[in-house]
Amino acid sequence: MNGRGLGRSVKVFGTVQGLRAARAAWRQRRTDAWGLPARGAERARVPGAVVGAEPLPGGGVVRFARSELRVRVAAGGSVFWGWDGAEPEPSYALAGRLPEADPRAQLEPDKDGGWRVVSERVTVAVSRHGAVEIRTPGGVVLRRDLPPRWWEPVAGGPARWLQRSEVAADARFFGLGGRSSGPRLRDGTYRLWNTDPRGSFEPGDDPLYITMPVQLVVSDAGTHLTFIDNSWEGRVTLREGEEGAGSGHDRPGTCEVRVAGGPLRGWVLVGTPARVLRGWTALTGAPALPPSWALGAQHARWGFGSEREVRRVVAGYRERGLPLSAVHLDIDHYDGYRVFTVDRARFPDLPGLAKELRAAGVRLVSIVDPAVKAEPGSAVYDSGSAAGAFVRDARGREVRGEVWPGECVYPDFTDPEVREWWGGLYEERLAQGFSGVWHDMNEPVSFAPFGDMTLPRSARHVLEGRGGDHREAHNVYGLAMARAGYEGLRRLRPDERPFLFSRSGWAGMQRYGGTWSGDVSTGWPGLRASLSLVLGLGLCGVPYSGPDVGGFDGSPSPELYLRWFQLGAYLPLFRTHAAIDAGRREPWEFGPQVLGHAKAAMLERERLRPYFMTLAQLARLTGAPYVRPLWWGAPEDRALRDCEDAFLLGDALLVAPVLARGTDRRAVRLPRGWWYDTVTGEAYEGPGQVLLDAPLSRIPVLARAGAVIPVRGEDGGTELEVWAPAAGRSGGGLVVEDSGDVSAVPVVERYASRLVGGRVVVERVTEGGVAEAERPVRVRGLDAV
């Protein structure tokens, strides 16, 4: 526990609630002592020598003296591998049907007694002792998994295992879910166990709310994604390699994965970053498309206190000409923190308030926690108990923990019937006028003064009928809750796209919505962590996310708040939020100068809304995140791989936020090509580094030469902002508008730009050729060509 966590524990656990939390933690330990047998003596295993093989579609089974390995290459190039009989399904990560096996991929003998599977995009080579190499079509090794090791309890029970891997000496690691110290993951050990960090967090705090065994590895030889499809607790230890280490030999980068139980299986995808994320999306599901209003500015606070205060805040935005799309109500609007209730004294007419705000273009969004107060006589508890919906211990008793309402029980979202029951409860939220929900505390959390703040590891779960305990269910609990809420909203309002984002989740959570940073610390380190989280989650397949602008706790300085606000304006989820004791976070609370600059950032976000909708549609179609690292289009550029303080917004814009106090100029690393400062119009050529002005009024934003960007015109319609191509070069862009129809197939408009005789020509590219652009066109940057 760090110093902040210790201070928080002293404050919280000295209260009556704290005493109850201590009792709940003691009860949890006692439950585990009874429900989890000691492992006892263990037997170590390794695969042994190869003894034979059986070809199957797309690959086959390679048998060893003490184990067997299944390898299967799909038609799209994704590779599945599983030891000891592990199959791709069942899996919480995968969506729909498994990809078809590549009929041209065949298991065949390899040199030195090994076997290999050769396909168009990847070669998988298995050595005679069980090492597995992933190679490019040209034969370059991207990854080498050494033979795994198991430790099986002699008396029976789940085996724990270890997998060591090697990558190129120049490789860089990214991913593993939401990591505050990323997006590039330095040498160290990263825990795979979704965790409430006991208060606010900063870079270096680990783990956080969303951990995923998903790595994106980038090297000169190529990019690959590796996914360990196992939801048990684990640890990943990374060590970057070194070129010319020791007598001129390279030292490879290494990855060591230790998992406490469950199957040893996974997937590997190779190719460009765009191809890899497309394949990952095909495997785990397309991201849910947010409604168009969810791409605008949103305001949240723990502690609005009353309908009157909500109206005051909304009126403040309107009077100052600030755009606002949604207001989020935290747990204080509930009756005694009880989920699916309303405090009628402070919110006497919530449906009326929602109707009034919606008429002004502002939606209401509700927090939803999974913990249900264990209170006989309450509708939610009674209906859940009657349905057997709550998690139980090994003796069949309801597992109880301490959360905001007091003593609580927890729905078992790994049970399909419980998900259907829970999804039906959102009818109450819709009847109150809410247009969306955000899931909180769903790691899940049970307050405790020591140890993990979660359920006993021996707690029993249905796990889709297989049965098991919380050691396997913990990391997928938030994912399964998101599924319950999303599917419930779809059933209740089939003509509307659900808006849902979740604090916790796992691989595949993008199918049901997005996420946010959780309780990021108020301070400059917290600002930097905000960007790390969004970039890292995007590379794990979760494109819609954002931080609590200004940080969750404490009071940001006017400068810090403004710089956070300017960053947030270019992130997918643009939301201010603060703790109940952190004060107000409306832009006008920080003085007229901050208000003016914040307003400029908000108006620019509104102008770019068609671009954000295009990026949302493309994320659903291709898996490409809105926010991308600078190396996205040039992973071979080592300087870009190490750049963590700027990002690409789609293909067209480069955003360089200010992440340090007192900065009015900053260095910006440019990818290849010409780039325009969107304010001054000055052009710069990459690759290379430039020094740009970053006055308090704005952060540097550059547009790629030739880019065609959909923006909102003065009449409210979509127009094309075109940045002049460099001489002898061309450009282009895409436009995908929101029809509002949940069943409509998106129409992708393609535009090309070129420079002809000093004039920029913009044409729409169609199946039949090219045609004149029918949308209004505004050319920028022509004077700098």
PDB file of C-alpha atoms in Angstrom, residues 23 35 56 77 91 101 126 193 218 227 242 244 272 277 360 400 430 437 443 484 506 559 613 642 647 718 735 757 759:
ATOM      1  CA  ARG A  23     -15.092  -7.564   9.670  1.00  0.00           C
ATOM      2  CA  GLY A  35     -13.125 -23.118   0.758  1.00  0.00           C
ATOM      3  CA  LEU A  56      -5.766 -31.295 -38.824  1.00  0.00           C
ATOM      4  CA  GLY A  77      -3.634 -15.456 -40.406  1.00  0.00           C
ATOM      5  CA  SER A  91     -13.723 -18.166 -23.938  1.00  0.00           C
ATOM      6  CA  ALA A 101      -9.105 -22.751 -40.525  1.00  0.00           C
ATOM      7  CA  VAL A 126       7.508 -26.315 -33.208  1.00  0.00           C
ATOM      8  CA  TRP A 193      -5.680  -8.992 -11.454  1.00  0.00           C
ATOM      9  CA  VAL A 218       6.759  -3.817 -32.151  1.00  0.00           C
ATOM     10  CA  PHE A 227      -2.953 -12.982 -26.155  1.00  0.00           C
ATOM     11  CA  GLU A 242      19.802  -4.862 -26.048  1.00  0.00           C
ATOM     12  CA  GLY A 244      25.295  -5.614 -29.319  1.00  0.00           C
ATOM     13  CA  THR A 272       1.145  -4.097 -39.620  1.00  0.00           C
ATOM     14  CA  LEU A 277      -5.917  -4.711 -34.733  1.00  0.00           C
ATOM     15  CA  ALA A 360     -31.889  21.445 -24.378  1.00  0.00           C
ATOM     16  CA  ARG A 400     -21.276 -10.558   1.520  1.00  0.00           C
ATOM     17  CA  LEU A 430     -34.666   4.303 -18.545  1.00  0.00           C
ATOM     18  CA  VAL A 437     -24.955   4.194 -17.803  1.00  0.00           C
ATOM     19  CA  GLU A 443     -13.683  -5.288 -10.239  1.00  0.00           C
ATOM     20  CA  ALA A 484     -25.563  -7.861 -18.933  1.00  0.00           C
ATOM     21  CA  TRP A 506     -11.247  -7.825 -19.853  1.00  0.00           C
ATOM     22  CA  GLU A 559      -2.986  25.684 -15.397  1.00  0.00           C
ATOM     23  CA  MET A 613     -17.951  10.001 -35.582  1.00  0.00           C
ATOM     24  CA  ASP A 642       9.921   5.635 -27.957  1.00  0.00           C
ATOM     25  CA  PHE A 647      -0.436  10.843 -30.413  1.00  0.00           C
ATOM     26  CA  THR A 718     -20.575  18.451 -42.575  1.00  0.00           C
ATOM     27  CA  VAL A 735     -16.169  10.349 -44.071  1.00  0.00           C
ATOM     28  CA  GLY A 757      -1.267  23.847 -61.111  1.00  0.00           C
ATOM     29  CA  ARG A 759      -4.828  24.465 -57.042  1.00  0.00           C
TER      30      ARG A 759
END
